[in-house]
XYZ file of C-alpha atoms in Angstrom:
598
model
C 161.077 59.122 78.823
C 162.334 62.575 77.925
C 160.138 62.738 74.813
C 157.118 61.630 76.771
C 157.608 64.385 79.369
C 157.947 67.071 76.675
C 154.769 65.827 75.040
C 152.938 66.022 78.350
C 154.222 69.570 78.953
C 152.993 70.702 75.518
C 149.561 69.188 76.039
C 147.019 71.959 75.329
C 144.935 73.602 78.150
C 141.442 72.181 78.524
C 138.853 74.271 76.643
C 136.892 74.984 79.838
C 139.865 76.641 81.446
C 140.623 78.522 78.259
C 137.049 79.810 78.044
C 137.118 80.755 81.696
C 140.346 82.687 81.228
C 138.980 84.498 78.180
C 135.744 85.310 79.992
C 137.654 86.526 83.039
C 139.913 88.662 80.886
C 136.892 90.071 79.047
C 135.077 90.777 82.312
C 138.122 92.560 83.688
C 138.340 94.549 80.469
C 134.655 95.497 80.739
C 135.077 96.432 84.400
C 138.150 98.475 83.507
C 136.240 100.167 80.675
C 133.276 100.925 82.970
C 135.609 102.211 85.696
C 137.415 104.357 83.144
C 134.094 105.721 81.844
C 132.855 106.445 85.374
C 136.139 108.209 86.149
C 135.825 110.192 82.913
C 132.263 111.210 83.761
C 133.293 112.063 87.323
C 136.140 114.278 86.123
C 133.696 116.197 83.940
C 131.688 117.225 87.002
C 132.496 120.489 88.793
C 133.755 120.293 92.404
C 130.928 118.697 94.383
C 131.028 121.192 97.252
C 130.688 124.083 94.795
C 127.522 122.531 93.374
C 125.783 123.063 96.692
C 126.431 126.796 96.715
C 123.644 128.813 95.162
C 125.078 131.443 92.803
C 122.508 134.045 91.832
C 121.970 137.755 91.664
C 120.565 139.305 94.871
C 116.774 139.244 94.982
C 114.914 142.553 95.279
C 111.381 142.327 96.681
C 109.121 145.358 96.238
C 106.437 146.029 98.851
C 103.476 148.398 98.519
C 102.243 150.976 100.996
C 100.000 148.389 102.715
C 102.879 145.971 103.279
C 102.029 143.510 100.494
C 104.619 142.105 98.106
C 104.179 143.566 94.629
C 106.728 141.426 92.803
C 110.397 140.474 92.951
C 113.473 140.737 90.761
C 115.857 137.773 90.675
C 113.830 135.946 93.302
C 114.213 132.266 92.444
C 113.944 130.793 95.937
C 111.477 131.033 98.757
C 112.441 131.255 102.411
C 114.574 128.222 103.405
C 112.570 125.555 105.241
C 113.515 122.571 107.366
C 111.803 119.280 108.160
C 112.516 119.977 111.829
C 110.446 123.172 111.891
C 107.786 122.553 109.221
C 104.427 121.079 110.168
C 105.064 117.311 109.734
C 102.317 116.865 107.153
C 104.210 119.118 104.704
C 107.250 116.845 104.340
C 105.277 113.667 105.031
C 103.165 114.293 101.917
C 106.391 114.389 99.890
C 107.818 111.227 101.421
C 104.524 109.340 101.077
C 104.333 109.800 97.312
C 107.964 110.157 96.252
C 109.961 107.733 98.422
C 108.118 105.932 101.222
C 111.290 104.045 102.303
C 113.504 107.135 102.197
C 114.633 106.803 105.811
C 115.386 103.066 105.422
C 117.434 102.659 102.232
C 120.744 104.121 101.112
C 121.476 106.304 98.116
C 119.613 103.920 95.808
C 116.422 102.038 96.650
C 117.153 98.620 95.102
C 113.726 97.307 96.089
C 112.015 100.315 94.575
C 113.977 100.018 91.325
C 113.185 96.299 91.070
C 109.499 96.936 91.688
C 109.452 99.694 89.050
C 111.247 97.500 86.495
C 108.725 94.707 87.017
C 105.803 97.105 86.683
C 107.281 98.586 83.509
C 107.866 95.089 82.065
C 104.258 94.105 82.678
C 102.945 97.370 81.249
C 105.185 97.196 78.185
C 106.300 100.792 78.691
C 107.719 103.024 81.399
C 104.815 103.285 83.824
C 106.668 104.174 87.009
C 110.099 105.211 88.215
C 112.148 103.837 91.037
C 114.481 106.743 91.745
C 115.042 107.470 95.410
C 114.419 110.940 96.764
C 118.203 111.328 97.034
C 118.521 110.546 93.326
C 115.767 113.028 92.546
C 117.591 115.650 94.583
C 120.791 114.967 92.665
C 118.994 115.018 89.310
C 116.737 118.042 89.811
C 119.175 120.230 91.708
C 122.536 119.580 90.132
C 122.085 118.003 86.703
C 120.529 118.778 83.338
C 117.229 117.107 82.372
C 118.900 115.202 79.492
C 118.287 111.455 79.614
C 121.772 110.152 78.822
C 123.915 107.381 80.266
C 126.546 109.842 81.481
C 123.913 111.932 83.292
C 122.551 108.799 84.986
C 126.080 107.876 86.092
C 126.557 111.381 87.478
C 123.222 111.048 89.285
C 124.365 107.849 91.013
C 127.735 109.390 91.948
C 126.014 112.466 93.384
C 123.492 110.320 95.266
C 126.193 108.373 97.090
C 128.086 111.582 97.780
C 124.977 113.241 99.243
C 124.195 110.208 101.431
C 127.745 110.215 102.801
C 127.935 113.969 103.345
C 124.504 114.694 104.822
C 121.901 113.198 107.116
C 118.563 112.086 105.722
C 116.843 115.190 107.123
C 119.428 117.451 105.496
C 118.908 115.753 102.120
C 115.158 116.193 102.531
C 115.692 119.877 103.366
C 117.904 120.286 100.308
C 115.232 118.707 98.132
C 112.393 120.846 99.546
C 114.387 124.066 99.166
C 115.698 123.490 95.645
C 112.925 121.668 93.776
C 111.378 123.818 91.014
C 107.569 123.886 90.948
C 106.226 127.292 89.861
C 107.382 129.844 87.316
C 111.030 128.903 87.554
C 111.225 129.555 91.296
C 112.743 126.968 93.611
C 111.475 125.500 96.841
C 108.141 124.561 98.334
C 108.017 127.887 100.184
C 108.090 129.721 96.840
C 105.309 127.413 95.618
C 103.263 128.026 98.779
C 103.564 131.799 98.408
C 102.754 131.768 94.704
C 99.843 129.318 94.847
C 98.305 129.907 98.265
C 99.706 133.323 99.277
C 101.152 131.886 102.479
C 104.446 130.481 103.730
C 105.272 126.769 103.730
C 104.940 126.830 107.529
C 101.267 127.815 107.139
C 100.264 125.092 104.644
C 97.301 122.910 105.562
C 97.287 119.150 105.003
C 95.215 119.569 101.830
C 97.514 122.281 100.470
C 100.580 120.175 101.253
C 99.083 117.296 99.266
C 98.371 119.578 96.319
C 101.962 120.827 96.272
C 103.313 117.268 96.627
C 101.115 116.259 93.682
C 103.081 118.655 91.468
C 106.375 116.851 92.075
C 105.559 114.272 89.403
C 105.343 116.989 86.705
C 104.824 120.611 87.847
C 102.832 121.792 84.825
C 100.866 118.609 84.135
C 99.752 118.444 87.776
C 99.418 122.172 88.476
C 96.368 123.092 90.613
C 96.040 126.185 88.394
C 96.531 124.757 84.897
C 95.343 121.178 85.454
C 93.314 121.198 88.692
C 91.492 117.898 88.051
C 94.741 115.951 87.685
C 96.218 117.749 90.682
C 93.250 116.950 92.929
C 93.140 113.306 91.799
C 96.817 112.838 92.615
C 96.468 114.746 95.903
C 93.790 112.224 96.956
C 96.215 109.380 96.165
C 98.795 111.108 98.359
C 96.328 111.387 101.240
C 95.593 107.637 100.944
C 99.324 106.875 100.998
C 99.764 109.052 104.076
C 97.063 107.020 105.822
C 98.665 103.729 104.703
C 102.016 104.877 106.061
C 100.349 106.004 109.313
C 101.306 109.671 108.916
C 97.664 110.740 109.311
C 94.351 109.165 110.281
C 91.592 108.200 107.871
C 89.363 110.971 109.257
C 92.077 113.556 108.675
C 92.478 112.353 105.092
C 88.732 112.517 104.453
C 88.526 116.060 105.849
C 91.527 117.180 103.783
C 90.017 115.633 100.633
C 87.028 117.989 100.953
C 89.410 120.955 101.054
C 91.136 120.266 97.729
C 90.233 122.861 95.110
C 91.251 124.412 91.812
C 93.327 127.549 92.201
C 92.840 130.803 90.341
C 95.836 132.166 88.426
C 98.003 134.553 90.463
C 97.484 138.287 89.837
C 99.058 139.664 86.679
C 102.185 141.413 87.966
C 102.820 143.067 84.600
C 100.698 146.018 85.751
C 103.466 146.719 88.266
C 106.437 146.233 85.948
C 106.848 149.868 84.850
C 106.767 150.820 88.520
C 109.244 148.190 89.679
C 111.630 148.994 86.804
C 111.525 152.631 87.909
C 112.118 151.633 91.539
C 114.985 149.296 90.610
C 116.804 152.256 89.064
C 116.102 154.259 92.226
C 117.533 151.463 94.368
C 120.690 151.397 92.259
C 121.073 155.178 92.611
C 120.700 154.895 96.404
C 122.909 151.865 97.002
C 125.050 151.655 93.881
C 125.267 148.803 91.416
C 127.278 146.514 93.709
C 124.393 145.026 95.691
C 125.514 141.895 97.503
C 122.449 141.126 99.617
C 118.772 140.371 99.082
C 116.690 143.494 99.587
C 113.187 144.402 100.770
C 112.146 147.720 99.227
C 109.192 149.430 100.908
C 107.555 151.725 98.360
C 104.777 154.311 98.256
C 102.698 152.379 95.716
C 98.935 152.052 96.134
C 98.433 148.660 94.445
C 94.685 149.090 94.019
C 95.129 152.456 92.346
C 97.887 151.048 90.121
C 95.699 148.169 88.943
C 92.717 150.439 88.327
C 94.820 153.019 86.481
C 96.391 150.370 84.246
C 92.997 148.891 83.355
C 91.376 152.270 82.626
C 94.319 153.461 80.529
C 94.379 150.243 78.493
C 90.626 150.390 77.841
C 90.528 154.033 76.720
C 93.561 153.730 74.447
C 92.040 150.626 72.841
C 88.730 152.450 72.339
C 90.565 155.321 70.606
C 92.664 153.068 68.362
C 90.674 154.098 65.284
C 91.680 157.701 66.030
C 95.362 156.737 65.880
C 95.887 156.744 69.639
C 98.570 154.121 70.171
C 99.873 154.589 73.690
C 99.311 156.216 77.043
C 100.864 156.802 80.451
C 99.716 157.850 83.912
C 101.346 159.168 87.082
C 99.590 159.689 90.416
C 101.155 161.291 93.469
C 100.028 162.586 96.823
C 100.174 166.326 97.366
C 103.437 165.824 99.256
C 105.155 164.066 96.325
C 104.661 160.408 97.285
C 104.224 158.472 94.045
C 101.124 156.267 94.317
C 100.920 154.889 90.778
C 102.961 154.868 87.587
C 101.741 153.256 84.371
C 104.304 153.581 81.607
C 102.263 152.102 78.763
C 99.336 149.890 77.849
C 101.231 146.576 77.697
C 104.573 145.916 79.379
C 104.974 142.613 77.549
C 104.727 144.444 74.241
C 107.033 147.324 75.193
C 109.086 147.987 78.324
C 109.613 151.659 77.420
C 108.343 153.811 80.306
C 106.419 156.703 78.770
C 105.744 158.268 82.185
C 109.339 159.504 82.289
C 109.835 160.055 78.547
C 110.277 163.603 77.231
C 107.430 164.948 75.091
C 105.970 168.354 74.221
C 103.465 169.449 76.909
C 101.520 171.919 74.772
C 99.076 174.023 76.779
C 99.799 171.963 79.922
C 102.787 174.310 80.326
C 100.599 177.444 80.501
C 100.147 177.420 84.322
C 103.769 178.565 84.525
C 102.930 181.743 82.591
C 99.751 182.439 84.546
C 101.622 182.005 87.837
C 103.953 184.802 86.713
C 100.966 187.042 85.965
C 99.303 186.263 89.291
C 102.535 186.848 91.174
C 102.754 190.279 89.542
C 99.370 191.204 90.961
C 96.872 190.134 88.309
C 93.607 188.558 89.430
C 91.349 185.891 87.831
C 88.719 188.546 87.038
C 91.084 190.951 85.290
C 90.268 191.666 81.641
C 92.677 190.552 78.925
C 92.355 190.595 75.159
C 92.326 187.513 73.000
C 93.334 188.509 69.490
C 95.901 187.511 66.903
C 99.491 187.604 68.209
C 102.436 188.023 65.864
C 106.090 188.442 66.749
C 108.534 188.176 63.858
C 107.733 185.063 61.851
C 105.926 183.461 64.792
C 102.155 183.576 64.148
C 100.388 181.046 66.432
C 96.629 180.563 66.302
C 94.051 179.384 68.793
C 93.116 175.716 68.559
C 89.677 176.451 67.092
C 91.008 179.464 65.154
C 88.482 181.681 66.999
C 89.268 184.798 69.021
C 87.115 186.000 71.919
C 88.215 189.604 72.271
C 88.047 191.014 75.798
C 87.684 188.205 78.330
C 88.732 187.580 81.918
C 92.039 185.992 82.801
C 90.097 182.980 84.185
C 88.206 182.554 80.885
C 91.393 182.785 78.858
C 92.912 180.036 80.978
C 89.797 177.851 80.990
C 89.476 178.037 77.192
C 93.237 177.630 76.809
C 93.557 180.436 74.267
C 97.066 180.954 72.932
C 97.335 184.704 72.451
C 96.856 185.670 76.110
C 99.815 183.719 77.625
C 101.996 185.073 74.778
C 100.914 188.643 75.550
C 101.489 188.031 79.273
C 104.992 186.818 78.466
C 105.598 189.885 76.357
C 104.381 192.050 79.245
C 106.317 190.455 82.106
C 109.298 189.125 80.189
C 110.284 185.659 79.044
C 113.010 185.657 81.723
C 110.297 185.682 84.397
C 108.577 182.702 82.775
C 111.807 180.705 82.612
C 112.629 181.568 86.240
C 109.179 180.403 87.346
C 109.650 177.151 85.443
C 112.993 176.562 87.187
C 111.366 177.316 90.531
C 108.741 174.638 89.858
C 111.345 172.117 88.717
C 110.478 172.014 85.001
C 112.937 174.599 83.698
C 115.771 172.367 82.542
C 116.861 172.955 78.939
C 114.004 175.318 78.119
C 114.648 177.484 75.074
C 114.355 181.244 75.379
C 111.640 181.367 72.735
C 107.996 182.378 72.656
C 107.047 178.921 71.383
C 108.172 177.569 74.778
C 105.259 179.444 76.350
C 102.821 177.304 74.344
C 104.595 174.102 75.285
C 106.951 173.652 72.326
C 109.545 172.273 74.707
C 110.196 168.865 76.230
C 109.374 167.469 79.649
C 108.015 164.267 81.111
C 104.616 163.400 82.518
C 106.313 163.010 85.892
C 107.660 166.578 85.567
C 104.241 168.012 84.748
C 102.543 166.119 87.554
C 105.175 167.338 90.012
C 104.750 170.941 88.847
C 101.003 170.765 89.466
C 101.548 169.046 92.811
C 103.440 172.133 94.025
C 100.364 174.238 93.273
C 98.070 171.833 95.127
C 100.603 171.561 97.984
C 99.803 175.185 98.822
C 102.873 176.359 96.929
C 105.411 174.441 99.003
C 108.345 172.596 97.464
C 108.238 168.858 97.018
C 110.340 166.179 95.442
C 108.709 163.044 94.035
C 109.654 159.991 96.046
C 108.802 156.317 95.696
C 110.876 154.566 98.375
C 110.244 154.731 102.112
C 113.084 152.418 103.144
C 115.322 149.580 101.985
C 116.244 146.760 104.362
C 117.886 143.342 104.219
C 115.832 140.229 105.069
C 117.474 140.298 108.514
C 116.201 143.810 109.160
C 119.331 145.878 108.554
C 118.244 149.302 107.271
C 120.297 150.319 104.225
C 118.254 153.404 103.348
C 115.388 155.302 104.949
C 113.770 158.441 103.637
C 114.255 161.545 105.729
C 111.559 164.070 104.924
C 112.934 167.580 104.699
C 111.069 170.710 105.672
C 109.310 172.010 102.524
C 110.098 175.524 101.362
C 107.489 178.029 100.172
C 107.905 178.494 96.406
C 104.757 180.514 95.755
C 102.860 183.153 97.723
C 99.640 181.903 99.290
C 97.512 184.436 97.365
C 99.152 183.339 94.095
C 98.405 179.692 94.894
C 94.780 180.423 95.814
C 94.158 182.292 92.560
C 95.921 179.625 90.505
C 93.730 176.959 92.062
C 90.693 179.039 91.054
C 91.941 179.118 87.458
C 92.516 175.356 87.449
C 89.038 174.804 88.882
C 87.455 176.887 86.115
C 88.958 174.562 83.472
C 86.409 171.920 84.543
C 83.438 174.295 84.486
C 81.098 174.906 81.553
C 83.089 176.266 78.642
C 86.419 174.997 79.972
C 88.562 172.533 78.072
C 88.533 169.963 80.894
C 84.814 169.435 81.491
C 85.088 165.703 80.724
C 87.360 165.300 83.742
C 84.623 166.337 86.180
C 83.971 163.866 88.997
C 83.138 164.110 92.704
C 86.078 165.500 94.636
C 87.998 166.794 91.628
C 89.456 170.222 92.421
C 90.709 171.292 89.012
C 93.161 170.530 86.259
C 94.752 171.553 82.975
C 94.580 170.153 79.475
C 97.401 170.198 76.951
C 97.725 169.382 73.256
C 100.942 169.686 71.271
C 101.308 170.673 67.618
C 99.482 168.452 65.108
C 97.854 166.571 68.002
C 101.002 164.505 68.602
C 100.561 164.647 72.395
C 97.480 165.068 74.566
C 97.626 165.671 78.323
C 95.484 166.181 81.376
C 96.803 166.851 84.878
C 94.266 167.237 87.673
C 93.897 167.128 91.443
C 91.450 165.558 93.889
C 90.572 166.143 97.519
C 89.551 163.937 100.459
C 86.095 163.252 99.029
C 87.307 160.619 96.554
C 88.815 157.186 96.979
C 92.252 158.402 95.879
C 92.314 161.184 98.446
C 94.452 164.254 97.808
C 96.043 163.085 94.585
C 97.529 164.825 91.606
C 97.083 162.620 88.554
C 98.719 163.203 85.191
C 97.729 161.458 81.951
C 99.358 161.424 78.506
C 98.326 159.760 75.247
C 100.109 159.735 71.886
C 102.273 157.552 69.664
C 105.799 156.279 70.200
C 106.802 157.281 66.672
C 105.511 160.827 67.305
C 102.934 160.504 64.541
C 99.839 162.744 64.793
C 96.622 161.492 66.301
C 93.186 162.338 64.944
C 92.521 166.077 65.065
C 89.678 165.442 67.517
C 92.069 164.031 70.144
C 93.004 166.772 72.605
C 93.863 166.901 76.280
C 90.180 167.485 76.987
C 89.071 164.211 75.397
C 90.790 160.866 76.035
C 93.251 162.039 78.766
C 90.501 163.877 80.680
C 88.252 160.812 80.454
C 91.022 158.529 81.709
C 91.588 160.872 84.663
C 87.867 160.910 85.448
C 87.464 157.139 85.340
C 90.520 156.549 87.502
C 89.503 158.914 90.302
C 85.701 158.735 90.345
């Protein structure tokens, strides 16, 4: 009996039970492996709460003198929006096309995934997706676009976390505020402003459908780049909105007639030299540690800026065969308010701002010398002698190598002869010339040499324009300014310009006579005749040695569209190479001035 019992005890386990045990053990091992992998993937994620916080540099929005936004630095998000305050059709268009059962299912729409899998199986390729809006929020906001298993696991983890942490409306808000649709900016408000020049709260039903159409693929369904695809998908969205009883059939039909292709947004590169200049000004006013978004109200005339950039680009291109490679322009009101600044022909090609670069002004410096003469009692009609001038080894010549003998002071200035300002300097003293330059704000680092009188020194186009603005401001002091005020989005004023009482720098009689001299430059025989246009008061040409720099700085009155402006123009080459000998301040720069102001 004992042997029989031992035999029974050693009887092997039935194969079914053995297979079941092996399968169970294998399943547990797989589950353990999956759980371990999920834990591993989870541990690789940053703290979930920190992923909600937007870390970015403060946005700086620049606004022109008419209150319009010029462009922004670091602005990657529009104004936050909420489903509770938006017109319903804005968020309904999103729900209708992206996740019609959003308010009914949990983190994952099992029905939607099953339907998508079946459709993909029948099509033989991936024809549709079944991701819930919560999954899309997790994927687009927090994760990389890589299609990997680990990223999909992270997406599911984040989706359940979002559904447990927030209400459906909050998840929808998060999605609408963080989704990227245009030029790297986030949120439907940013898209509304960029595409339709309005806020998300102002979007029509048709516009809402066109923005929702982009959610599938922002570039492929862009109303700017691919309008036909955008409109076709927008019509599908309108049909879905009717089917889901968000809107009526009549409303959908009306909206369908309002779908249209959009024109590209204005090229903001024409403002980039200006906004770079302003950004430096903001930093000097507030310091580098800016911890809030800023609205910077500037003095820019956007229309003038666009016109100036276009005219400058055209004239420099036309003179390319004469080795004219670059140009710059500055325009300011007679009180010093900067209205335009173009630092080059193409910001994309070069960000170097030539409007504030130091170059040799040539004869554009001569008004300083003539102001000294006028202040010492000389008059425009006084006779001076134009003949060869030699002092030591310095033997300058006139541009055309001609000498006119006895001529009036006004003629000498209008023809921009070189001997007369040198003789005036010799008469009144170079110290007087340097003091006058300091008084006008262009005397920094000037050498005590006669060559300085003919512009063999360095100053910027902004300096020269400011110097001339003093003359056209009836001799009163001014300081160029470009910022009216800086505020936070909540209205807190961080900086506001306080205009100071201008001081008289020049006697009224001196100013009046100087304005006569500048006016004669544009008359017959003057070097600036090509700058003549209605409302132009006067100006001064300048050409440096070997035609490396050519300048024109002129002023206008109330009779032209850019009323009471002082506009300075420079052309030359960044490598300081000479231009064609025919390029002087009276040619290309004068023509640019004329075409900008007329």
